[in-house]
PDB file of C-alpha atoms in Angstrom:
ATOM      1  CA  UNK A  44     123.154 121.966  84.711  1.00 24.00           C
ATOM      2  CA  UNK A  45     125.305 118.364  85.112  1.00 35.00           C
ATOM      3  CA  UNK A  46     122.054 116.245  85.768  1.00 54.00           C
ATOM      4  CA  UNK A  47     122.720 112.684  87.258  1.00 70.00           C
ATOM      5  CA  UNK A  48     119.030 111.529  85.816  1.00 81.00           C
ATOM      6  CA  UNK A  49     118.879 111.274  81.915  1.00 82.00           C
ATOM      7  CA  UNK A  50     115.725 111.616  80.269  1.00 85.00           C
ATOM      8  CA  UNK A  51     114.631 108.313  79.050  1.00 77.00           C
ATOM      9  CA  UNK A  52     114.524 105.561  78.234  1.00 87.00           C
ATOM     10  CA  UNK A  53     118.602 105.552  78.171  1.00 87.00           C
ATOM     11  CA  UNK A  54     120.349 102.345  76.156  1.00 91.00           C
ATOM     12  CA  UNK A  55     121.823 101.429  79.442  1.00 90.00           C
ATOM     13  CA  UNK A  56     118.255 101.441  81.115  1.00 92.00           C
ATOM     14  CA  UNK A  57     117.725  98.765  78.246  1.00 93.00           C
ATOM     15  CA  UNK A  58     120.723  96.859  79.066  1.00 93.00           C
ATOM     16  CA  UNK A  59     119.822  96.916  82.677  1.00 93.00           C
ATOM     17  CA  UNK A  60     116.280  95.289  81.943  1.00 94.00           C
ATOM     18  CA  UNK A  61     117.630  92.691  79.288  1.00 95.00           C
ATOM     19  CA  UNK A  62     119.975  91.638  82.068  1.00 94.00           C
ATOM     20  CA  UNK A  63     117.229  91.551  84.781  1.00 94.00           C
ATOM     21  CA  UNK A  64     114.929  89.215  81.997  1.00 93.00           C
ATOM     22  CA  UNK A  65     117.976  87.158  81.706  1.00 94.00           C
ATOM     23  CA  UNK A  66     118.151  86.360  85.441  1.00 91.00           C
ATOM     24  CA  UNK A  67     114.110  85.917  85.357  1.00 88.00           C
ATOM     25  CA  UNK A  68     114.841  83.039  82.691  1.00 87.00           C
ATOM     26  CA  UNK A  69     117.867  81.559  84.157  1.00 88.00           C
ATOM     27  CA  UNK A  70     116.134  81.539  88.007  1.00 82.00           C
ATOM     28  CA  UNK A  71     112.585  79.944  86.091  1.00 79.00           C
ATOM     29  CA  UNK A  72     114.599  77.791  84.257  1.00 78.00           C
ATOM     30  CA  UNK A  73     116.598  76.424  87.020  1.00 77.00           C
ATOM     31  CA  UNK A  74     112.939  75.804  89.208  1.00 70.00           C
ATOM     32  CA  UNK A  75     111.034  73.590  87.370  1.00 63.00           C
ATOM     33  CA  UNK A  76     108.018  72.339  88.669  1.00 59.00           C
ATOM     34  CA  UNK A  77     108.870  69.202  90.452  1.00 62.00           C
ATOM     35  CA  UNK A  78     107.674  65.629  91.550  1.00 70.00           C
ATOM     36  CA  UNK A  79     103.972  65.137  93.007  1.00 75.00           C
ATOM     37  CA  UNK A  80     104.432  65.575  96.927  1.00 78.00           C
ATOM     38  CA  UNK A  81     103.710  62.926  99.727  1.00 81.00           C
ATOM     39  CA  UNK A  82     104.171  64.568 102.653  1.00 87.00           C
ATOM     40  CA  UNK A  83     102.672  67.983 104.318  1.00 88.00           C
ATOM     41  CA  UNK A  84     105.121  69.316 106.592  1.00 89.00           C
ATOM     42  CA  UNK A  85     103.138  71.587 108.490  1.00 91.00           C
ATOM     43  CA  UNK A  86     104.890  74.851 110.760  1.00 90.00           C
ATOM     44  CA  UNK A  87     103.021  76.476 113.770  1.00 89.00           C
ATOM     45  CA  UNK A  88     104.218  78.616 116.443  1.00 87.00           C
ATOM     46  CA  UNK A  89     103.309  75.372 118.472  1.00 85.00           C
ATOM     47  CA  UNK A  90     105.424  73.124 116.265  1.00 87.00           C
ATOM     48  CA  UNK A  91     105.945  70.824 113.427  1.00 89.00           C
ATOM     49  CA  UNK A  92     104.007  67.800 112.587  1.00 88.00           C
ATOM     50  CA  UNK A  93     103.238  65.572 109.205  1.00 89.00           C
ATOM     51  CA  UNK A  94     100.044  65.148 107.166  1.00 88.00           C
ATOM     52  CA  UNK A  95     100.351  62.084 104.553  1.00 87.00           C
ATOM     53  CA  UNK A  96      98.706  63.925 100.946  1.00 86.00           C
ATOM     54  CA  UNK A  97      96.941  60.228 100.600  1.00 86.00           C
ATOM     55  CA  UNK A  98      94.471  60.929 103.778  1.00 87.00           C
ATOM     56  CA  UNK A  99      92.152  63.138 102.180  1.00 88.00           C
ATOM     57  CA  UNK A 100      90.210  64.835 105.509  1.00 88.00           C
ATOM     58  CA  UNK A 101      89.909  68.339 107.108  1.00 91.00           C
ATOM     59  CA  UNK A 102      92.709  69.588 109.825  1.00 91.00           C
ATOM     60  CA  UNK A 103      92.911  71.843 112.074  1.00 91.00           C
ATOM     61  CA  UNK A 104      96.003  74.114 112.570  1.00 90.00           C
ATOM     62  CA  UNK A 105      95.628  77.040 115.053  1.00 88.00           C
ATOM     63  CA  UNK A 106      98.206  80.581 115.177  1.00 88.00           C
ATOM     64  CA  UNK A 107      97.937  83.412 117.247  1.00 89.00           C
ATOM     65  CA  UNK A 108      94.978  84.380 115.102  1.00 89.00           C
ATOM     66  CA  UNK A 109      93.033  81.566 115.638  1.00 89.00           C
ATOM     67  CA  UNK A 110      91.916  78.157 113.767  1.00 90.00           C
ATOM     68  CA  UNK A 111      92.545  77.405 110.221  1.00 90.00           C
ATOM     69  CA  UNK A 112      91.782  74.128 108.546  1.00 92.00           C
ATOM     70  CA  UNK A 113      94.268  72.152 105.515  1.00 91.00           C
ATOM     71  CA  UNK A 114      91.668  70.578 103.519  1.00 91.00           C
ATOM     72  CA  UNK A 115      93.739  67.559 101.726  1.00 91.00           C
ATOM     73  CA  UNK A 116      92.096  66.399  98.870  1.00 88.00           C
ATOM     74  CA  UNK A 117      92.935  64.627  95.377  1.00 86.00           C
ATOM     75  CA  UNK A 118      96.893  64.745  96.943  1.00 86.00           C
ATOM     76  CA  UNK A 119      96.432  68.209  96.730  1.00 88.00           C
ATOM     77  CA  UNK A 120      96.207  70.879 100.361  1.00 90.00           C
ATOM     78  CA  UNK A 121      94.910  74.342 100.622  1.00 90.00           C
ATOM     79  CA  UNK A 122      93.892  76.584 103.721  1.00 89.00           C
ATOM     80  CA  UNK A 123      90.288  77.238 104.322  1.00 89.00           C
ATOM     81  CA  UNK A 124      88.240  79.093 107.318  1.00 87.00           C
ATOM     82  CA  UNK A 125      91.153  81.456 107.478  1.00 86.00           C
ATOM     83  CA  UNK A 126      91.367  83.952 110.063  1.00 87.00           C
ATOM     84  CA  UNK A 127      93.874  86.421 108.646  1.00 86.00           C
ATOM     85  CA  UNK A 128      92.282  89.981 107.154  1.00 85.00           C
ATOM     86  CA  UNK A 129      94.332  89.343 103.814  1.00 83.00           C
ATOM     87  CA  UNK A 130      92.943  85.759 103.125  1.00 84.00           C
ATOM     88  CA  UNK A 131      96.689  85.657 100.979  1.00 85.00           C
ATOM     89  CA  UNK A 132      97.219  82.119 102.211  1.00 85.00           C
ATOM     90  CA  UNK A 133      93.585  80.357 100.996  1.00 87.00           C
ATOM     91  CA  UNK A 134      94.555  81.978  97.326  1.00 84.00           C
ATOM     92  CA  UNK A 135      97.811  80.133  97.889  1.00 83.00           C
ATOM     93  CA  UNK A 136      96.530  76.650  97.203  1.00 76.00           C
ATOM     94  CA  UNK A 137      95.960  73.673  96.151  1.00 87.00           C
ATOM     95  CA  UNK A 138      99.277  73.177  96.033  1.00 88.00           C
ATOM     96  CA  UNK A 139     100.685  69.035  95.404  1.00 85.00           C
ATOM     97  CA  UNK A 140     103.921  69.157  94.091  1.00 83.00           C
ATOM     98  CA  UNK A 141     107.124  68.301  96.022  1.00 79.00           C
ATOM     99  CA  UNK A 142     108.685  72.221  97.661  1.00 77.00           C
ATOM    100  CA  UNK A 143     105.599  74.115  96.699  1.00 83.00           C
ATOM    101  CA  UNK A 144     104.354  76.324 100.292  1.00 86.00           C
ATOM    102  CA  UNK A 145     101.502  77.806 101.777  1.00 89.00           C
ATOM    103  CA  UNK A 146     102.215  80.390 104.143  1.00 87.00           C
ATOM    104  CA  UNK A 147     100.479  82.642 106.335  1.00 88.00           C
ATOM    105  CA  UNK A 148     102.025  85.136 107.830  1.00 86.00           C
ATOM    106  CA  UNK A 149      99.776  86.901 110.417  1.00 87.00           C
ATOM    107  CA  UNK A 150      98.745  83.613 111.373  1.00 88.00           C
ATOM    108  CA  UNK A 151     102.498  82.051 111.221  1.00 89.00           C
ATOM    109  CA  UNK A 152     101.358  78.869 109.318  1.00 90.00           C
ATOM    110  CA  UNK A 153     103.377  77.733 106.835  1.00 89.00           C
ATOM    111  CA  UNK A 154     102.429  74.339 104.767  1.00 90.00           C
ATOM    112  CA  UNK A 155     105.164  72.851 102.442  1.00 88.00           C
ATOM    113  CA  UNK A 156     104.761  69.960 100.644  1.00 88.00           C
ATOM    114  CA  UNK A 157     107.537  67.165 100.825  1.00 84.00           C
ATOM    115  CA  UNK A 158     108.224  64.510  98.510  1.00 74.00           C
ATOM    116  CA  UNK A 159     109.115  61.039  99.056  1.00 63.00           C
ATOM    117  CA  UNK A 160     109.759  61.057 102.504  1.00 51.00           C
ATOM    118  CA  UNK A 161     108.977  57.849 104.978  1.00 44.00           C
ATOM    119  CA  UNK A 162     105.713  58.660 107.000  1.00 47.00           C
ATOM    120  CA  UNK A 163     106.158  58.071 109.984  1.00 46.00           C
ATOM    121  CA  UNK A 164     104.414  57.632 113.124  1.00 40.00           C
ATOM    122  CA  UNK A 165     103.376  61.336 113.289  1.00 44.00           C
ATOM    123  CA  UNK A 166     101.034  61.089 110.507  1.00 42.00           C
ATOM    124  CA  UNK A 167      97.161  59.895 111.240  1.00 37.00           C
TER     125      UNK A 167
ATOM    126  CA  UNK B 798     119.367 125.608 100.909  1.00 52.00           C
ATOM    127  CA  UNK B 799     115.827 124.710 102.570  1.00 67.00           C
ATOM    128  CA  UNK B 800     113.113 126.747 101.384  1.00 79.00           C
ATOM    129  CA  UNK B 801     109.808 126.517 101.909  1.00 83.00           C
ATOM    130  CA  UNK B 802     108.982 125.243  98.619  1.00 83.00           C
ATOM    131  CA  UNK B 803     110.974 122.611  98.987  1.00 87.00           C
ATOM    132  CA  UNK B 804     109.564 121.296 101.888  1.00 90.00           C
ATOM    133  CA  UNK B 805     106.131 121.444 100.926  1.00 91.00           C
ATOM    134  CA  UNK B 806     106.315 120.228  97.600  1.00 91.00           C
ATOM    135  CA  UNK B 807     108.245 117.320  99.173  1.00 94.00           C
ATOM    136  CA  UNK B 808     106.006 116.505 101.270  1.00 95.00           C
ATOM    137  CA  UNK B 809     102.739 117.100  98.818  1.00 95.00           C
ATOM    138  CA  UNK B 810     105.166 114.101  97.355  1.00 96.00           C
ATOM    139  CA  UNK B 811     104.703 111.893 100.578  1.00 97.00           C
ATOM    140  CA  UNK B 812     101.379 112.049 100.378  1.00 97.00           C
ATOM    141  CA  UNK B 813     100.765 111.616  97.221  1.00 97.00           C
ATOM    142  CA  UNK B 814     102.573 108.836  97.945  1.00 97.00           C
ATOM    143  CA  UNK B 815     100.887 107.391 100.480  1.00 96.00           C
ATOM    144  CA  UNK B 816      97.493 108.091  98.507  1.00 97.00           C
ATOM    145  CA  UNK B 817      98.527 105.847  95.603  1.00 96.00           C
ATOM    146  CA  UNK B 818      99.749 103.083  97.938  1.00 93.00           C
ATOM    147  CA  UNK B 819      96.611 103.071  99.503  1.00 93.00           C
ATOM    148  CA  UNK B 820      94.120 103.164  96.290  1.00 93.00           C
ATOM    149  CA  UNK B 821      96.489 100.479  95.326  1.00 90.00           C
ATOM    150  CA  UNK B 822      95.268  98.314  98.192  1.00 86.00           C
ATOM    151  CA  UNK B 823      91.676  99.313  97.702  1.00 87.00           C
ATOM    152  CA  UNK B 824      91.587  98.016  93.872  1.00 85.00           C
ATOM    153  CA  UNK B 825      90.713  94.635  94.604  1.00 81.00           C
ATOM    154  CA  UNK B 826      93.516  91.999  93.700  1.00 76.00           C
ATOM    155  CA  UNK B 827      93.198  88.309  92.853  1.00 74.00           C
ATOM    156  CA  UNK B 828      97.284  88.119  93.480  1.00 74.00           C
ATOM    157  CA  UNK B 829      98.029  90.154  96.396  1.00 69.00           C
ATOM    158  CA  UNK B 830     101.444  89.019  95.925  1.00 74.00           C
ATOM    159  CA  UNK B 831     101.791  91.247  92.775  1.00 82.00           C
ATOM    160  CA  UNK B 832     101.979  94.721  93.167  1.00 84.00           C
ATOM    161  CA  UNK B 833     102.337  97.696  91.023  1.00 90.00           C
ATOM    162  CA  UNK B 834     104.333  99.720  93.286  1.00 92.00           C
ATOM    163  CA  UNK B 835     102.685 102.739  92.631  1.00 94.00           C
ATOM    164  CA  UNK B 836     103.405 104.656  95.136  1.00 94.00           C
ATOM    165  CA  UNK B 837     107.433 104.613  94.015  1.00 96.00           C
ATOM    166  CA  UNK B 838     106.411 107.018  91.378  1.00 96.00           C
ATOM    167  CA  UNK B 839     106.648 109.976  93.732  1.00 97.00           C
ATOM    168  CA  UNK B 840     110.307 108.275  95.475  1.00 96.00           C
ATOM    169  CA  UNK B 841     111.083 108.674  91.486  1.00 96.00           C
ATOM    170  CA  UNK B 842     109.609 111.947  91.574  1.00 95.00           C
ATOM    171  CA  UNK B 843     111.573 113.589  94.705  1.00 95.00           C
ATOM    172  CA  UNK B 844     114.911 111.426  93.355  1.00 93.00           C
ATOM    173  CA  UNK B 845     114.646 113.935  89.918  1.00 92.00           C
ATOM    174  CA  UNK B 846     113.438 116.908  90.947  1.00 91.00           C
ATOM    175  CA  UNK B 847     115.242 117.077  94.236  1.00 90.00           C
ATOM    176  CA  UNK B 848     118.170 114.608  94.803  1.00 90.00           C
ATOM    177  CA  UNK B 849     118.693 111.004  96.552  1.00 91.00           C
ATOM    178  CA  UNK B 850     118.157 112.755 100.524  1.00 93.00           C
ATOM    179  CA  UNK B 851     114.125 113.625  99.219  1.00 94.00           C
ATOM    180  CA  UNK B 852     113.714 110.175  97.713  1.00 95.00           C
ATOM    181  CA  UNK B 853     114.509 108.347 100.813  1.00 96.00           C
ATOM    182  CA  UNK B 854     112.106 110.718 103.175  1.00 96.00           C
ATOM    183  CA  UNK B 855     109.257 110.234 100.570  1.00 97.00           C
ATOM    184  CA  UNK B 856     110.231 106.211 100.689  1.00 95.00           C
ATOM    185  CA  UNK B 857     110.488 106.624 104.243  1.00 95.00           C
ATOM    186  CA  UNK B 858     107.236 108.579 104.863  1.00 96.00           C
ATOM    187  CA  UNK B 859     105.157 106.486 102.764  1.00 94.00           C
ATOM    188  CA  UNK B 860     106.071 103.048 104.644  1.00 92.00           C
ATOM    189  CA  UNK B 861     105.580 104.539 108.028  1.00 92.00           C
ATOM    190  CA  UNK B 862     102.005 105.768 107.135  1.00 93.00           C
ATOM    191  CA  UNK B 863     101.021 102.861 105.870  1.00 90.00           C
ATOM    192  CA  UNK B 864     101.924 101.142 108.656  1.00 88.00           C
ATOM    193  CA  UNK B 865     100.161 103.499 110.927  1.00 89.00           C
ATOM    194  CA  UNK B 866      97.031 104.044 108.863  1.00 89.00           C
ATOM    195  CA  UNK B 867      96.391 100.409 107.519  1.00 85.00           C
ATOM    196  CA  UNK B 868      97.408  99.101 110.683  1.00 77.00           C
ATOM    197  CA  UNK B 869     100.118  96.300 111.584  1.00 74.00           C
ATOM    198  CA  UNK B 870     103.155  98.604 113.184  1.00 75.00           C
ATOM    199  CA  UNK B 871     105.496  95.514 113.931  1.00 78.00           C
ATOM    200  CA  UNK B 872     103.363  92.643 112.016  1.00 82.00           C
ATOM    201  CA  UNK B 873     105.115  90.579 108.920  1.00 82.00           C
ATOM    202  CA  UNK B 874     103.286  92.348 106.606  1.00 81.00           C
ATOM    203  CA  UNK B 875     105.175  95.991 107.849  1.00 85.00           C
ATOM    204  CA  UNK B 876     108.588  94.085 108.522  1.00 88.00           C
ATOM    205  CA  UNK B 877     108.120  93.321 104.780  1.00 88.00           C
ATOM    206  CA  UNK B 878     107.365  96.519 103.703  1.00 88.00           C
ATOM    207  CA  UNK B 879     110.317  98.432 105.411  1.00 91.00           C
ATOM    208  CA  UNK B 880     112.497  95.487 104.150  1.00 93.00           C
ATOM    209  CA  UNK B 881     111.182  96.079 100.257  1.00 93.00           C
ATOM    210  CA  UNK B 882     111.682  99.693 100.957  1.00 93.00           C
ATOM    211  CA  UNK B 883     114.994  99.667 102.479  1.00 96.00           C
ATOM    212  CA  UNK B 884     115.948  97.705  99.423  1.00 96.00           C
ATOM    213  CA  UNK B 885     114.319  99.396  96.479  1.00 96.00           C
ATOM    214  CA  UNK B 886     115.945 102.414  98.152  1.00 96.00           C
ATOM    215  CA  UNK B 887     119.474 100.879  98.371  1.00 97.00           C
ATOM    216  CA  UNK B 888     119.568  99.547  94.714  1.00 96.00           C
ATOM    217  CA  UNK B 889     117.666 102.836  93.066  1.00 95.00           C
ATOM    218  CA  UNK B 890     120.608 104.862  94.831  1.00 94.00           C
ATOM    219  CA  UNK B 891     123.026 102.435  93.530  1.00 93.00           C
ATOM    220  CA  UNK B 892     121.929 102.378  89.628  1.00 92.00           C
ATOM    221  CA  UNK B 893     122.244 106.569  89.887  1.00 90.00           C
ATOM    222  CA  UNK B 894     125.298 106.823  91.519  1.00 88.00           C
ATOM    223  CA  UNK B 895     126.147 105.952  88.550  1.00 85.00           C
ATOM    224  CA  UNK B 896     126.299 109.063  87.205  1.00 74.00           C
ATOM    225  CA  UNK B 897     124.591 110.581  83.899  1.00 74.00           C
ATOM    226  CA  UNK B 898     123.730 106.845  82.675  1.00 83.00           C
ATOM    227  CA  UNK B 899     120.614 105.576  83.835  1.00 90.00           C
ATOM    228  CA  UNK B 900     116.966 107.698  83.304  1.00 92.00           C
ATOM    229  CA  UNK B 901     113.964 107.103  85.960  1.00 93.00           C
ATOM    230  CA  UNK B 902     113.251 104.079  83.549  1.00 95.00           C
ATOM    231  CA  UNK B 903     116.519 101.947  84.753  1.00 94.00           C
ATOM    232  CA  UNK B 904     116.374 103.283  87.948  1.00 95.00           C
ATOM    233  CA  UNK B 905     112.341 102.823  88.910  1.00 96.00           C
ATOM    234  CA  UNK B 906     113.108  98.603  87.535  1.00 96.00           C
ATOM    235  CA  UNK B 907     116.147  98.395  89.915  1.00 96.00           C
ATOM    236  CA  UNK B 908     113.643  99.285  92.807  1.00 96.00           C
ATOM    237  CA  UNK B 909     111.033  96.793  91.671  1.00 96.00           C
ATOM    238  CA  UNK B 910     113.290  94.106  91.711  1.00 96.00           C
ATOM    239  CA  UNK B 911     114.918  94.514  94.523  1.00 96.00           C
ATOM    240  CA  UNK B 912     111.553  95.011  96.227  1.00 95.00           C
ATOM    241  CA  UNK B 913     110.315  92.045  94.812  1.00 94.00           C
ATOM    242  CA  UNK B 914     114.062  90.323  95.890  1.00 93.00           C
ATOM    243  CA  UNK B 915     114.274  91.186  99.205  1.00 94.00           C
ATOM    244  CA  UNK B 916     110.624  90.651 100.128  1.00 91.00           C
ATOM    245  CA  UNK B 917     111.165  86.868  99.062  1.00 90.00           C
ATOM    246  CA  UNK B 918     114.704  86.769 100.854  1.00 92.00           C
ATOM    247  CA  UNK B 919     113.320  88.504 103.825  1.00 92.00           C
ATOM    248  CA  UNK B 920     109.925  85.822 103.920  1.00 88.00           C
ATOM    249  CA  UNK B 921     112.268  83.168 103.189  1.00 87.00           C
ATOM    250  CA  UNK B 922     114.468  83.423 106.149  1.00 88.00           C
ATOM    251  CA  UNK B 923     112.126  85.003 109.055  1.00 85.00           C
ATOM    252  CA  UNK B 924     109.060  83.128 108.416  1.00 80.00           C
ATOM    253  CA  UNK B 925     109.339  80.376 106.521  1.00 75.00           C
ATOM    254  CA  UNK B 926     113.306  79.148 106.758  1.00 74.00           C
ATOM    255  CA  UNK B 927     113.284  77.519 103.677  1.00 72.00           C
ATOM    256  CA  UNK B 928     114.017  78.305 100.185  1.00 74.00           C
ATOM    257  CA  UNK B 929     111.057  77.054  98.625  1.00 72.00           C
ATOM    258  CA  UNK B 930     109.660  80.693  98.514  1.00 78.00           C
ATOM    259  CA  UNK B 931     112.509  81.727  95.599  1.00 81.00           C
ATOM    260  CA  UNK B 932     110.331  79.853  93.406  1.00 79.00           C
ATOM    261  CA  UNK B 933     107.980  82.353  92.591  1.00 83.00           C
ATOM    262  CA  UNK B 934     110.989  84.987  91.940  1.00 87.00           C
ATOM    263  CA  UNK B 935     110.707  84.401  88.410  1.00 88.00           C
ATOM    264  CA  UNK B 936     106.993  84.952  87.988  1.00 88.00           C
ATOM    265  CA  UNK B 937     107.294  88.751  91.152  1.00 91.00           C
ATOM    266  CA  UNK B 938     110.138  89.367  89.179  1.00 92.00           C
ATOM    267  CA  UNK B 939     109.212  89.409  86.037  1.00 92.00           C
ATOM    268  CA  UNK B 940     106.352  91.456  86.361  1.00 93.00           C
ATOM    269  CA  UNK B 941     108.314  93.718  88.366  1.00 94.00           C
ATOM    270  CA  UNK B 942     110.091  94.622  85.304  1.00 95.00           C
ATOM    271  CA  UNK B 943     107.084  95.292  83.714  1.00 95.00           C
ATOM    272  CA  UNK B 944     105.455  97.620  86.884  1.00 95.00           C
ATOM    273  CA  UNK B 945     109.061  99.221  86.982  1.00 96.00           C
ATOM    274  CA  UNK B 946     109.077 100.532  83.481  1.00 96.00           C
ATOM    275  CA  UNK B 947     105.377 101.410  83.527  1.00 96.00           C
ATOM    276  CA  UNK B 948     106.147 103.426  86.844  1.00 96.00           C
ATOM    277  CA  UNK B 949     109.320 104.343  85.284  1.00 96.00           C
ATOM    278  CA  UNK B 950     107.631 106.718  82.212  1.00 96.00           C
ATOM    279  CA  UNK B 951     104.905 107.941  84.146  1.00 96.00           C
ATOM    280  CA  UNK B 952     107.603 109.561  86.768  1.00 95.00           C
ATOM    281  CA  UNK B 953     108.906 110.818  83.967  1.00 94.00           C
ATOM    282  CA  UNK B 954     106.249 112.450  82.560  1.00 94.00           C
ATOM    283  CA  UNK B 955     105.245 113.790  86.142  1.00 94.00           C
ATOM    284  CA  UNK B 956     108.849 115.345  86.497  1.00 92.00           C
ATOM    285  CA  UNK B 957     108.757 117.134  83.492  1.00 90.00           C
ATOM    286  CA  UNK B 958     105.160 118.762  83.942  1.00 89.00           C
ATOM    287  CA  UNK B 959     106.630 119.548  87.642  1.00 89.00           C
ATOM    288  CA  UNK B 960     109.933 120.978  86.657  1.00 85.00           C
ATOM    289  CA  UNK B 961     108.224 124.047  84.816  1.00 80.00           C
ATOM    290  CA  UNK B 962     105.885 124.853  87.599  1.00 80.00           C
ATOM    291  CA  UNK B 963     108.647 124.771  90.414  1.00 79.00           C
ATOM    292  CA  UNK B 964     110.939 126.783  88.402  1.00 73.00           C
ATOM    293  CA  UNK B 965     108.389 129.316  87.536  1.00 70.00           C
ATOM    294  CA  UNK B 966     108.275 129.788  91.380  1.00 63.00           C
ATOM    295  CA  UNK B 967     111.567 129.880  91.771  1.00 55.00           C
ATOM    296  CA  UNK B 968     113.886 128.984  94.161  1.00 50.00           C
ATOM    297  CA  UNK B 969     112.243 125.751  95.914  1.00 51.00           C
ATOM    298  CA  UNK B 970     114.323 123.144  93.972  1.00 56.00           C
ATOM    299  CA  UNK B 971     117.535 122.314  94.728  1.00 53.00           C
ATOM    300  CA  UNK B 972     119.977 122.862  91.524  1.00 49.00           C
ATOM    301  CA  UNK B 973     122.395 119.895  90.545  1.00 45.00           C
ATOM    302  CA  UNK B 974     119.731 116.978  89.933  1.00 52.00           C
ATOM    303  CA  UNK B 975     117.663 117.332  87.608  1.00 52.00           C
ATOM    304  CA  UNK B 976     116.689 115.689  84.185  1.00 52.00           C
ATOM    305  CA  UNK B 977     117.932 116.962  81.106  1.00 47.00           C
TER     306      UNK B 977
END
């Protein structure tokens, strides 16, 4: 009877999840929230483009799914009128801060916000 | 040795598997990025009761008919999946190769993690090619300790009532794995 499961909880299961926690702090500690955004750099399967946080308005952005809109508002973007079955991306937002992401995957929209970056002639 | 028993009871444990999965989906979710990873408790199960080889096919099975059932063969949410499972699977038979140390608890929390850890890594460079997405490791993570241990003692519990039935019926487990 040479088992290679212990009955448990095992003092080495506990070391295992103390070390885990440790890497939870360390990696949380490491990503701190970060500066307010300026810049929506928005991915399609069509391409990139650039939405400036300060134009508050209603765009479109279309997948192979169909038509969702970024409603920018208060410097702060979110998805709305979704089209995906899982709705995961409209829970995603507001988001405002410089790296934070939307993303939708069965649409293949993904929404990250930039900091200070020069707007250029792309954004309207 | 393949008997009968075996086979059934492992795949009783696919199913089960895919049942839990699925209720899991049904229980509505305000975070659909945070799962409980029920349906690892039967991968735990086979693991114990009938070595690493059941563990995979139960991991295996369940992913597949999920796919199939709830739809999405080759979408992101199924490329996901398999990579979570492939994994979870990976790192669970890592923590009990080594041998005699770790219980269900240790290894059911290495599969959440790396679930959790490859799901990001896998997102990260497919769909979004950034690594913005590693920001929300700490917060899947963490509670992927918590699901693992959770899922951890109720495997446990579940192999023990199991072990006395099977062996009352003799002959459908395979010696050599077992808990003690």
């Amino acid at each position: 009877m040479h088992g290679i499961i212990r009955k448990g909880p095992t003092l080495v299961d506990g070391m295992l999840v103390v070390m885990l926690f440790a890497l939870t702090l360390l990696l949380s500690s490491l990503m701190r929230p970060s500066a307010p955004g300026s810049v929506l750099e928005v991915k399609t399967q069509a391409g990139e483009e650039r939405l400036s946080l300060d134009r508050e308005g209603r765009y479109p952005v279309s997948g192979p799914l169909g038509t969702a809109y970024i409603i920018v508002e208060d410097r702060m973007a979110r998805l709305e009128n979704a089209p995906c079955p899982l709705k995961i991306c409209e829970r995603m937002g507001p988001v405002g801060a410089s790296g934070q992401t939307i993303l939708c995957l069965p649409n293949r929209i993904s929404v990250r916000v930039l900091g200070k970056v020069s707007v250029d002639a792309v954004s309207r | 040795m393949r008997s009968p028993g075996r086979l059934a009871t492992i795949s009783l444990l696919i199913c089960s598997s895919f049942v839990l999965a699925s209720l899991e989906r049904l229980i509505p979710n305000p975070f659909p990025m945070i799962r409980f990873g029920l349906g690892n408790i039967m991968t735990l199960a086979a693991f114990a009761l009938f070595g690493i080889e059941a563990g995979i096919w139960v991991t295996g099975g369940r992913v597949v008919l999920v796919a199939l059932i709830w739809g999405g063969m080759l979408s992101p949410t199924a490329v996901l999946s398999i990579a979570g499972g492939a994994a979870s699977l990976l790192a669970m038979i890592a923590v009990m190769s080594i041998r005699g140390r770790f219980s269900l608890f240790g290894v059911s929390v290495a599969g959440a993690y790396a679930h959790v850890a490859a799901q990001i890594a896998v997102a990260s460079v497919l769909y979004v090619r950034s690594l913005d997405l590693f920001r929300i490791l700490p917060v899947l993570g963490g509670i992927g300790l918590l699901t693992g241990i959770l899922n951890g003692a109720v495997a446990q519990i579940l192999v023990e009532k199991m072990e006395g039935r099977l062996d009352q019926h003799g002959g459908s487990r395979e010696p050599g794995v077992r808990i003690r």
